[in-house]
Short mmCIF file of C-alpha atoms in Angstrom, two decimals:
data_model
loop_
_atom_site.label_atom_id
_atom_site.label_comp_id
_atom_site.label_asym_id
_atom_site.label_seq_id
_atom_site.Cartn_x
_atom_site.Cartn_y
_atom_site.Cartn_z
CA UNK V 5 -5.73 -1.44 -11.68
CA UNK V 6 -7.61 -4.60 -12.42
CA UNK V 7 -11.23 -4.02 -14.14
CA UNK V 8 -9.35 -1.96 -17.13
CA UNK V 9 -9.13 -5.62 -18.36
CA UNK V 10 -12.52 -5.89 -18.89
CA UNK V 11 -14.18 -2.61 -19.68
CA UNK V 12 -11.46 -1.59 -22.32
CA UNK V 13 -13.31 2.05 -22.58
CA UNK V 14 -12.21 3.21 -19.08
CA UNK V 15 -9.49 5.74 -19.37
CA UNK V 16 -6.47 7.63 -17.14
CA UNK V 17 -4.89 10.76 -17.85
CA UNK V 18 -4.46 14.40 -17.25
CA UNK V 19 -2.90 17.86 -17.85
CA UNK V 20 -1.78 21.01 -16.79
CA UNK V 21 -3.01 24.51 -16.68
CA UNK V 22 -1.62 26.74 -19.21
CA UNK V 23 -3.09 29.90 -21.00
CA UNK V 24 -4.03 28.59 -24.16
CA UNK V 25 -7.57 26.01 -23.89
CA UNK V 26 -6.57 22.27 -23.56
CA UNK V 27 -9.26 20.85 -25.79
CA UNK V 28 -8.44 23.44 -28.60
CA UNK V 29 -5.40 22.54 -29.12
CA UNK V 30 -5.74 18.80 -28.73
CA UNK V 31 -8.49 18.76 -31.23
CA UNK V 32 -5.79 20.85 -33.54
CA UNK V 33 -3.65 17.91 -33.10
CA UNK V 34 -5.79 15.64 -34.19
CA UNK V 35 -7.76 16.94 -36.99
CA UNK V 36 -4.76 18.70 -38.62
CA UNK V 37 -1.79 16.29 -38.16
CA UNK V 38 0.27 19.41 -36.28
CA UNK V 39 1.67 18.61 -32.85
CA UNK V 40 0.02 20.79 -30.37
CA UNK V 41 2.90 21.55 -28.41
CA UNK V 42 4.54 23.41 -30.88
CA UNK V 43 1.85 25.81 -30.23
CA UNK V 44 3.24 26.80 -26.97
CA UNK V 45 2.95 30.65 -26.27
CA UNK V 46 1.88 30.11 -22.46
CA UNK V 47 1.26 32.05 -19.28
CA UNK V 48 3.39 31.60 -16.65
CA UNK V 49 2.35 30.74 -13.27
CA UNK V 50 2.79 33.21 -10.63
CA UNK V 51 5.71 31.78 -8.36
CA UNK V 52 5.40 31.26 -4.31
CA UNK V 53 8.39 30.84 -2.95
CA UNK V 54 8.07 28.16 0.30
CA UNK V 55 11.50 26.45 0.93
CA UNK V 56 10.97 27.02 4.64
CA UNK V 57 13.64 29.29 6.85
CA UNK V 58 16.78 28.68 6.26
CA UNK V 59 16.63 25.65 3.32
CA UNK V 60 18.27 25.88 0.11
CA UNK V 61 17.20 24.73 -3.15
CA UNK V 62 19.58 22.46 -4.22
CA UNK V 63 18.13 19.84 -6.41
CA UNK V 64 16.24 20.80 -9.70
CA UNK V 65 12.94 19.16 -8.16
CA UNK V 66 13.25 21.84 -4.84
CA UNK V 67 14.02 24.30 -7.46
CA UNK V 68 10.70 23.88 -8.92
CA UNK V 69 9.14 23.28 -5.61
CA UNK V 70 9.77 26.40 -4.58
CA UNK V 71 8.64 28.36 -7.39
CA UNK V 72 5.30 26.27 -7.71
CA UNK V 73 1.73 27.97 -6.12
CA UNK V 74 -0.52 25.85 -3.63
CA UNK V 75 -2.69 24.74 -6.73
CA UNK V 76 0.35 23.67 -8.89
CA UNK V 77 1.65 21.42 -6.31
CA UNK V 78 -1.34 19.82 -5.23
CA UNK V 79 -2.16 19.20 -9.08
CA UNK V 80 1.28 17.22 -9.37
CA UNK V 81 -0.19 14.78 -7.04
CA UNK V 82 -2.82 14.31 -9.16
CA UNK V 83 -2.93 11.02 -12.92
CA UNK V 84 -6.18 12.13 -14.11
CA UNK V 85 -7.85 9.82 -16.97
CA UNK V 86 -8.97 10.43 -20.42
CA UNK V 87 -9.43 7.77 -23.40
CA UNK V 88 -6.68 6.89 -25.66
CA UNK V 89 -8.80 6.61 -28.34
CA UNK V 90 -11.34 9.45 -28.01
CA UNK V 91 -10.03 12.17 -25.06
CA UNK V 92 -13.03 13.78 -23.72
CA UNK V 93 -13.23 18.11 -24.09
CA UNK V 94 -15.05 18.00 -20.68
CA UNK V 95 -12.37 15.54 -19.26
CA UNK V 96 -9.45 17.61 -20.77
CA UNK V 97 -10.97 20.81 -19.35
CA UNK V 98 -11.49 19.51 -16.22
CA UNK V 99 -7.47 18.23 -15.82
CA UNK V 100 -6.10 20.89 -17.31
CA UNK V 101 -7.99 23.77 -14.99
CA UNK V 102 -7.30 21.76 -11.96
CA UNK V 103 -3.41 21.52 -13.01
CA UNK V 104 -2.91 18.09 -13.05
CA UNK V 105 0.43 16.99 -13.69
CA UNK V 106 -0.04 13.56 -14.50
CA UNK V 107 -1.75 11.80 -17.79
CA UNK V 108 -3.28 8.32 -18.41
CA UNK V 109 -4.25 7.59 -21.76
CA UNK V 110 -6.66 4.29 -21.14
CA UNK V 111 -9.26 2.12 -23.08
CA UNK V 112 -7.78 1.21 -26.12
CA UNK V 113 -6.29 2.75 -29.11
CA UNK V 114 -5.31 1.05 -32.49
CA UNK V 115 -4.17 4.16 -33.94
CA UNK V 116 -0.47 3.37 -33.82
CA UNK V 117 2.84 5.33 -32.53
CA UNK V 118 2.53 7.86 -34.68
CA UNK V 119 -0.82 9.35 -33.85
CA UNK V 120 -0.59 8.48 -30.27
CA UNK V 121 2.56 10.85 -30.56
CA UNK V 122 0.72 13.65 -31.86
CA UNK V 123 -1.91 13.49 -29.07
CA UNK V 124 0.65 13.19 -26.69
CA UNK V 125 2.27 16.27 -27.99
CA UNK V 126 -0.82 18.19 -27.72
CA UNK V 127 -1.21 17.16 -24.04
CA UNK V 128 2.62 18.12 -23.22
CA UNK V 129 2.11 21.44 -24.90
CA UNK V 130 -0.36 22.48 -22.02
CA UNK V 131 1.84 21.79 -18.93
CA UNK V 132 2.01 24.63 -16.68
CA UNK V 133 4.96 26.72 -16.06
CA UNK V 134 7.09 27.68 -13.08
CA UNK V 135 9.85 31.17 -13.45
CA UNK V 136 9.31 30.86 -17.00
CA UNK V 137 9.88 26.83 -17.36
CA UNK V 138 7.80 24.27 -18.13
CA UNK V 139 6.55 21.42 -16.04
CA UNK V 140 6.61 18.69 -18.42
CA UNK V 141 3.72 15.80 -17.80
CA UNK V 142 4.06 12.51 -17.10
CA UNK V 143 2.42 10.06 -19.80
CA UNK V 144 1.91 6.65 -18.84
CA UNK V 145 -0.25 3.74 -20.04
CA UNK V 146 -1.00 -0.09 -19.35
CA UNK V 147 0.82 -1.75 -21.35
CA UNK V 148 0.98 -5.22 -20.22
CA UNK V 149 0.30 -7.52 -22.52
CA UNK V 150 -2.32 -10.18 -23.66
CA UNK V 151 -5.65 -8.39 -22.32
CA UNK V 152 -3.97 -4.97 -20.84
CA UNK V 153 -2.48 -3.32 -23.85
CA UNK V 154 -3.88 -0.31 -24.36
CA UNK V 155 -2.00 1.37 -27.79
CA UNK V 156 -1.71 -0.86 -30.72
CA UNK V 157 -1.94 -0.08 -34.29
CA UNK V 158 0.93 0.79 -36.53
CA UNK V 159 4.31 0.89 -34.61
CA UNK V 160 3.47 -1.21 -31.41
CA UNK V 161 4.21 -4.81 -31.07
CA UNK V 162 1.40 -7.01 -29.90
CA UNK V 163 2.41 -8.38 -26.51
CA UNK V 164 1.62 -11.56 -25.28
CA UNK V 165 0.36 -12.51 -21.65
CA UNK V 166 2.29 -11.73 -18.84
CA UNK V 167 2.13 -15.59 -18.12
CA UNK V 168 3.32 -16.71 -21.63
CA UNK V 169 6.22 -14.03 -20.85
CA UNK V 170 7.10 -15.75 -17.91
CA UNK V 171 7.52 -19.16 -20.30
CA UNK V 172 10.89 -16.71 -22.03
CA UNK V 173 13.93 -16.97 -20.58
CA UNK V 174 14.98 -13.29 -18.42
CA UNK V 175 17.23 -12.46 -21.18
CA UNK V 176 14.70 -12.75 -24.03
CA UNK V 177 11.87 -10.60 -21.42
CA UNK V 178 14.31 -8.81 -21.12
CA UNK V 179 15.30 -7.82 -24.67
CA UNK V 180 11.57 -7.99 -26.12
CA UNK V 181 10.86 -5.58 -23.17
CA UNK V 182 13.45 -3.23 -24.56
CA UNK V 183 11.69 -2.95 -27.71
CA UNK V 184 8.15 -2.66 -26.16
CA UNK V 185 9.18 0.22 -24.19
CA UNK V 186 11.08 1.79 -27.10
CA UNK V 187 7.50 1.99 -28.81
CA UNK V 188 6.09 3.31 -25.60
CA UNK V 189 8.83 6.37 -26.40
CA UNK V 190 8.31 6.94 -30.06
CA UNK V 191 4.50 7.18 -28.84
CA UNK V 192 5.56 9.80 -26.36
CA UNK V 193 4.99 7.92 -22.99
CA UNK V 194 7.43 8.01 -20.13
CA UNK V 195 5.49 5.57 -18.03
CA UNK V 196 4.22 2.04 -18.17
CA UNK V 197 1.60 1.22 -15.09
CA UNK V 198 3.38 -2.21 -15.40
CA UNK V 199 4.61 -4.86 -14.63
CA UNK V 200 2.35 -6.95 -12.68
CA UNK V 201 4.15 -7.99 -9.50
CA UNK V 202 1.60 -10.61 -7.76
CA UNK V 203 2.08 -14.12 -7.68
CA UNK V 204 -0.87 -16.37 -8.54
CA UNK V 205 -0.69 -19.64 -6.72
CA UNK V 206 -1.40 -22.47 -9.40
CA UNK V 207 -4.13 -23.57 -6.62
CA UNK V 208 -5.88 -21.07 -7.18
CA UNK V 209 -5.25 -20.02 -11.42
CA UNK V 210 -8.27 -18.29 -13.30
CA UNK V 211 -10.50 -18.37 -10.45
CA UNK V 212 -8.41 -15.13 -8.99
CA UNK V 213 -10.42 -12.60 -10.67
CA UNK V 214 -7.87 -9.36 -10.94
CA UNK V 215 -4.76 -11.45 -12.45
CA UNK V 216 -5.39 -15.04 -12.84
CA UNK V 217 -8.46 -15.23 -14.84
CA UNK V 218 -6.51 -13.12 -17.47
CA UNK V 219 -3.06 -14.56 -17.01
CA UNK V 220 -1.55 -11.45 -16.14
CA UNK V 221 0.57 -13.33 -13.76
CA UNK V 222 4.38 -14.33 -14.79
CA UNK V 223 4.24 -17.55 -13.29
CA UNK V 224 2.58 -19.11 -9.83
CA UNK V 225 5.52 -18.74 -7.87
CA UNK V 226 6.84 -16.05 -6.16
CA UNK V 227 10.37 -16.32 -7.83
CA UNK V 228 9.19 -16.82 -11.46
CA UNK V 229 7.50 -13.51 -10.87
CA UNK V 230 10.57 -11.82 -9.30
CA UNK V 231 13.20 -12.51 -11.68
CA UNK V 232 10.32 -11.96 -14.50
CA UNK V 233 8.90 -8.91 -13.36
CA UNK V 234 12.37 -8.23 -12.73
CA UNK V 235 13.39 -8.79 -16.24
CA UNK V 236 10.30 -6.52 -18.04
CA UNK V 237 11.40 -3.59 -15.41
CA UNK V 238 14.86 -3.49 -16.71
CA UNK V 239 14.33 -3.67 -20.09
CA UNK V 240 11.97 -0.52 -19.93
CA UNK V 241 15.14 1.06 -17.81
CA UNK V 242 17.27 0.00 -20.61
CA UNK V 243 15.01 2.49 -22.91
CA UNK V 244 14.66 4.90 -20.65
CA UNK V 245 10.97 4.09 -19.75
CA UNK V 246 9.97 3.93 -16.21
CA UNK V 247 7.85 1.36 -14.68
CA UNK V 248 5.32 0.58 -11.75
CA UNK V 249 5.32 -2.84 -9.70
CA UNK V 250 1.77 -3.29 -8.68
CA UNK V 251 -0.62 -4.30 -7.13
CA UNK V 252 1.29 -4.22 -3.71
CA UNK V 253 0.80 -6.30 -1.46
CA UNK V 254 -0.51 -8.42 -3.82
CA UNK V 255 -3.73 -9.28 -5.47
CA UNK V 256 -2.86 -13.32 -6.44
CA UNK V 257 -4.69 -14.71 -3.61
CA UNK V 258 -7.87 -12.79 -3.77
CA UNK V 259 -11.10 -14.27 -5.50
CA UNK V 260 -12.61 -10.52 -6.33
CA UNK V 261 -11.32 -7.65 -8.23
CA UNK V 262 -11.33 -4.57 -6.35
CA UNK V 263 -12.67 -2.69 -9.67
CA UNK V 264 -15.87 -4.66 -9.45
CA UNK V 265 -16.46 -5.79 -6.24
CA UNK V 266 -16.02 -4.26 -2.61
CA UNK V 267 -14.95 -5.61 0.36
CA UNK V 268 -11.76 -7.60 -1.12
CA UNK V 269 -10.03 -9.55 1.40
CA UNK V 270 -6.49 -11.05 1.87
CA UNK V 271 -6.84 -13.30 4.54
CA UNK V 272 -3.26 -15.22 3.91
CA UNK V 273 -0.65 -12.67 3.13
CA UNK V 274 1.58 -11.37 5.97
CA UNK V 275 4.45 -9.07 6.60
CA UNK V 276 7.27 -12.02 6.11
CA UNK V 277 4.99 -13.96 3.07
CA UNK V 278 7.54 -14.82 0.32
CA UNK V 279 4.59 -13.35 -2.31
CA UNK V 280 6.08 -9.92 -0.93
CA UNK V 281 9.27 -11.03 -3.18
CA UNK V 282 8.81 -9.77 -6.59
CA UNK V 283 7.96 -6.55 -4.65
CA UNK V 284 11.31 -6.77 -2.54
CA UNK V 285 13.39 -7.75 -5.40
CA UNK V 286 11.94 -5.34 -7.51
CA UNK V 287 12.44 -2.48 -5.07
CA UNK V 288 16.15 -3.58 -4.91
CA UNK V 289 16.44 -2.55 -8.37
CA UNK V 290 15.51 0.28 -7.76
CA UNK V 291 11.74 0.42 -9.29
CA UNK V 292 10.31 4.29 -9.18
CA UNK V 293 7.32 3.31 -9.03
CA UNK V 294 4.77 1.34 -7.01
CA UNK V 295 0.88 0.66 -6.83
CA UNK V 296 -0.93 -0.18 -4.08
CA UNK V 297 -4.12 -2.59 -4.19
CA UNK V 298 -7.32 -1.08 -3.21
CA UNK V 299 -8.05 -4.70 -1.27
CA UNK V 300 -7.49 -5.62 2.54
CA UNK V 301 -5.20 -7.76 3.92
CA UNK V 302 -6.42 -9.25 7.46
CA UNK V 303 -3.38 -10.43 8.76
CA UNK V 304 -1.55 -7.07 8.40
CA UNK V 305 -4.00 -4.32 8.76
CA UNK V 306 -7.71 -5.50 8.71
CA UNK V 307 -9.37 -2.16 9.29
CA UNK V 308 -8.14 -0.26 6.07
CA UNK V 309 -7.95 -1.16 2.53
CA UNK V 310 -3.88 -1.08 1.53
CA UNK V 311 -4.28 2.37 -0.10
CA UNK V 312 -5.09 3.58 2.86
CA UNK V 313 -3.42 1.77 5.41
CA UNK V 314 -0.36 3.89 6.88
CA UNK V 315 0.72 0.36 8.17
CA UNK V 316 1.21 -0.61 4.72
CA UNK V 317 2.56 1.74 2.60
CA UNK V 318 4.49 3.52 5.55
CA UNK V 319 5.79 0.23 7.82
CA UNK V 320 6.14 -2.55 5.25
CA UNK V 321 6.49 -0.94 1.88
CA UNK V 322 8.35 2.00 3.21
CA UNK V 323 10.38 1.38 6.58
CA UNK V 324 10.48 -3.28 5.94
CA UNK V 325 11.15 -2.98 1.90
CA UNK V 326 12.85 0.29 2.17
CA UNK V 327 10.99 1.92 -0.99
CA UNK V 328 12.07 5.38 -1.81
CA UNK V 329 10.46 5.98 -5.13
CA UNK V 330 6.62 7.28 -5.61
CA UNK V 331 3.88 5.41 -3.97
CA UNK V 332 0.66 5.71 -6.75
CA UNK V 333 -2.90 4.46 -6.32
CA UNK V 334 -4.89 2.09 -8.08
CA UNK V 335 -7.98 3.60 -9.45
CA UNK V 336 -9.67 5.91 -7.11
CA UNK V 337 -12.16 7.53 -9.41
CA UNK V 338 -14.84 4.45 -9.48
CA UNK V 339 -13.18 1.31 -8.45
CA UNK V 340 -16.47 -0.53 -6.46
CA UNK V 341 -13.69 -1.01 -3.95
CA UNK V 342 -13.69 2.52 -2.49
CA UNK V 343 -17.30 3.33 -3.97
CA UNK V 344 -17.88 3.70 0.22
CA UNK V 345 -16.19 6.88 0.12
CA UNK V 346 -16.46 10.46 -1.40
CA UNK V 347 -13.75 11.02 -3.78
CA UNK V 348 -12.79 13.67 -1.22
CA UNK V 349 -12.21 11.19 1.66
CA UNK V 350 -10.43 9.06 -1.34
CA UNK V 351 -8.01 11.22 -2.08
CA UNK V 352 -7.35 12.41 1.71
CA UNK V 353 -6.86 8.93 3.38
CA UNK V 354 -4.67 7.78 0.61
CA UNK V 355 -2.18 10.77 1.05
CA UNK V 356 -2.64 10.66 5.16
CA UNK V 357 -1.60 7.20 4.76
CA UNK V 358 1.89 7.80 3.21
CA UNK V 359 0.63 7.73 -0.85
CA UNK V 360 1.94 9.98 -3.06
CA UNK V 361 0.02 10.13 -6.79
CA UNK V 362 -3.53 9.27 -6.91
CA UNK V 363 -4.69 7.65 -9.68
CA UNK V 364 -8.31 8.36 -11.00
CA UNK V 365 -9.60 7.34 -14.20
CA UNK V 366 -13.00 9.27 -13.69
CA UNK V 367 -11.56 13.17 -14.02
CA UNK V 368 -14.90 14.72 -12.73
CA UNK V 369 -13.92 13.33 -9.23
CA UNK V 370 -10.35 16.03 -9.86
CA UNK V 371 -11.97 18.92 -8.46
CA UNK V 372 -13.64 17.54 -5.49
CA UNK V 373 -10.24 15.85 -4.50
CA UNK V 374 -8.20 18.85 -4.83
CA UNK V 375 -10.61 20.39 -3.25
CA UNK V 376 -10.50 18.46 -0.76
CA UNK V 377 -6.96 18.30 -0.27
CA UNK V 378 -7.05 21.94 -0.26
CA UNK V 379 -9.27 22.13 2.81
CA UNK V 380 -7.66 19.48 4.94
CA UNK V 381 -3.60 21.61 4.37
CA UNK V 382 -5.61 24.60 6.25
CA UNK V 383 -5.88 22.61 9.04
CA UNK V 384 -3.39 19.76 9.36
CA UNK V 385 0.23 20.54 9.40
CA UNK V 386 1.52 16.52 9.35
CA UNK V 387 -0.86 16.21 6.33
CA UNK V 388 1.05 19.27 4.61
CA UNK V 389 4.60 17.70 5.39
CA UNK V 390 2.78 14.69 3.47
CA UNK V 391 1.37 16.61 0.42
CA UNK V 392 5.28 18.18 0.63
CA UNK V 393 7.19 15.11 0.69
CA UNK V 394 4.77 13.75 -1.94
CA UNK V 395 5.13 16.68 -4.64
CA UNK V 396 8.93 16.11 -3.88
CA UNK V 397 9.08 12.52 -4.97
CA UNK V 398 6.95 12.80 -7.94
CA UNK V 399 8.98 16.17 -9.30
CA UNK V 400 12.12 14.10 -8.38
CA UNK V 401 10.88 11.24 -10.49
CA UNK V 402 10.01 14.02 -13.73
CA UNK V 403 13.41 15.16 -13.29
CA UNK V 404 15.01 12.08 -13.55
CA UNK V 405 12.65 11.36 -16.43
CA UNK V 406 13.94 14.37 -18.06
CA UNK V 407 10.65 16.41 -17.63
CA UNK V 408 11.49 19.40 -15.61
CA UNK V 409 14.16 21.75 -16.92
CA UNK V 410 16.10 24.01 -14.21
CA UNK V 411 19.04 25.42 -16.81
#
């Protein structure tokens, strides 16, 4: 994501169906200083069981699988946006009757740790449930640093720039990461949409428009960035706070932002380009997480933006780097860069091309996406193995986040 640097009121996040109303109990959060979730008397959802002939359960994630309907599972693929500061009742609504599994508190916040947990609470109390469990959401953020940091206030550290980070030594990143992330969890978050894993040539600096102008970069080479990058991901690990590389393959050696501009073009960067190894390094280490850019790169697939590029994500993030975790998108909900497409075509181009959560900070684009997704299972069974393997990954990542419960 690139233009939440400069419109600070754009927002990502989302919940899940339950019987009690979303907004009323978020709104009870907030005014009365409870935490929603304790209010948690909910419905659950009816169970279809779909391991296929034969297959076991055997992992808490197929467990949960296999007791989720259609609509739950496609909802899991789903980060729906709402603001940090000031959640929208229509947004909320729209999330939480569309299932969504995923929330992205955005804009910016100065209300502190403590009142971020309480909304937080009220969004966890929603998630649906499967036999009688809970689905817990995923809560992440951007919390970079310098011009991305979304919560401050009371209890969160004011970060610098990702560039000034990259002046520290690993084991001092490393250490001050810690503590960021530790805020992060007293908040309630499990997930930072960070760090930033492009390189910035020095050639080049401020006039790159997604990362350099803001010095989100860790440094302007490509092994500055690794071992920094590399540094701010395990310190999150460290307190149990997951992370995203992005924006692969890069955005450093762009001029536009995809947020603002379309038709964002790579013309350097190719399968073997040493900018591909904070990404490499970073997957090594086993990052969860990774976000693709929304721009094109010429000399590896010039007829499809990354997200939806199967070349890409599935042959050189995939197959070359040998990722494994969950493939997420950059903003899908009004980035200019995909502004071509209906949210529809969005959401079924970035799955068909090997994605697994898409990310959308405008939530009335949800229903046309699910819908969407819906329409194309009822016809295509490769896409279906997709939307499968995808729902895996992302309940596999919850689990090891400690979010699903199979007792």
């Amino acid at each position: 994501m690139t233009a939440r640097v400069r419109r600070p009121g754009r927002g990502r996040s989302a919940a899940l169906r339950t019987g009690i109303p979303l907004v009323t109990m978020l709104l009870t959060a907030v005014a009365c200083g409870e935490p929603a979730a304790q209010a948690h008397t909910v419905q659950p959802a009816r169970a279809v069981a779909d391991p296929g002939p034969g297959a076991l359960a055997t992992t808490c994630a197929d467990r949960v699988y296999s007791g989720m309907t259609q609509a739950q599972r496609i909802g899991q693929l789903f980060m729906g946006g709402v603001s940090a500061a000031a959640p929208s009742a229509t947004d909320l609504r729209t999330l939480r009757d569309n299932h969504v599994g995923s929330v992205m508190l955005t804009g910016r916040s100065s209300a502190g740790t403590k009142a971020t947990r309480k909304v937080v609470d009220g969004f966890r109390g929603q998630a649906d449930t499967v036999s009688g469990r809970r689905v817990g959401l995923m809560v992440a953020t951007d919390q970079e640093g310098g011009q991305v940091q979304v919560l401050s206030g009371p209890g969160f550290s004011t970060i610098p720039a990702a560039l000034t980070q990259g002046s520290w030594s690993t084991s001092t990143l490393r250490t001050r990461a810690a503590g960021w992330a530790a805020q992060l969890k007293s908040a309630g978050l499990d997930l930072n949409l960070a760090p930033v894993a492009d390189t910035v040539p020095a050639s080049l600096g401020t006039r790159n428009a997604p990362i350099g102008r803001y010095h989100r970069e860790f440094g302007h080479t490509p092994d500055i960035v690794a071992s920094h990058s590399g540094a701010f991901s395990a310190g999150f690990k460290q307190a149990h706070v997951m992370t995203t590389l992005k924006h692969f393959p890069g955005l450093g050696r762009v001029i536009g932002n995809t947020d603002t501009t379309a038709n964002v073009v790579d013309s350097v960067t190719t399968t073997s380009s040493s900018y591909l190894e904070p990404f490499r390094s970073g997957i090594k280490s086993g990052a969860p997480f990774v976000m693709m850019s929304s721009a094109t790169y010429s000399k590896i697939d010039a007829h499809h933006i990354a997200a939806f590029s199967p070349t890409v994500i599935r042959k050189l993030l995939r197959t070359q780097l040998g990722f494994k975790g969950v493939v997420i998108s950059d903003d899908l909900g009004q980035a200019v860069a995909v502004r071509s497409f209906t949210p529809g075509q969005r959401a079924v181009n970035f799955l068909s091309a090997g994605g697994n959560m898409i990310l959308t900070v405008k939530a009335s684009t949800v229903p046309a996406m699910t819908q969407a997704v819906s329409a194309r299972m009822k016809t295509d069974a490769a896409f279906r193995a997709d939307v499968a393997d995808s729902v895996h990954r992302i309940l596999a990542a919850k689990s090891a986040a400690g979010l699903l419960s199979c007792g």
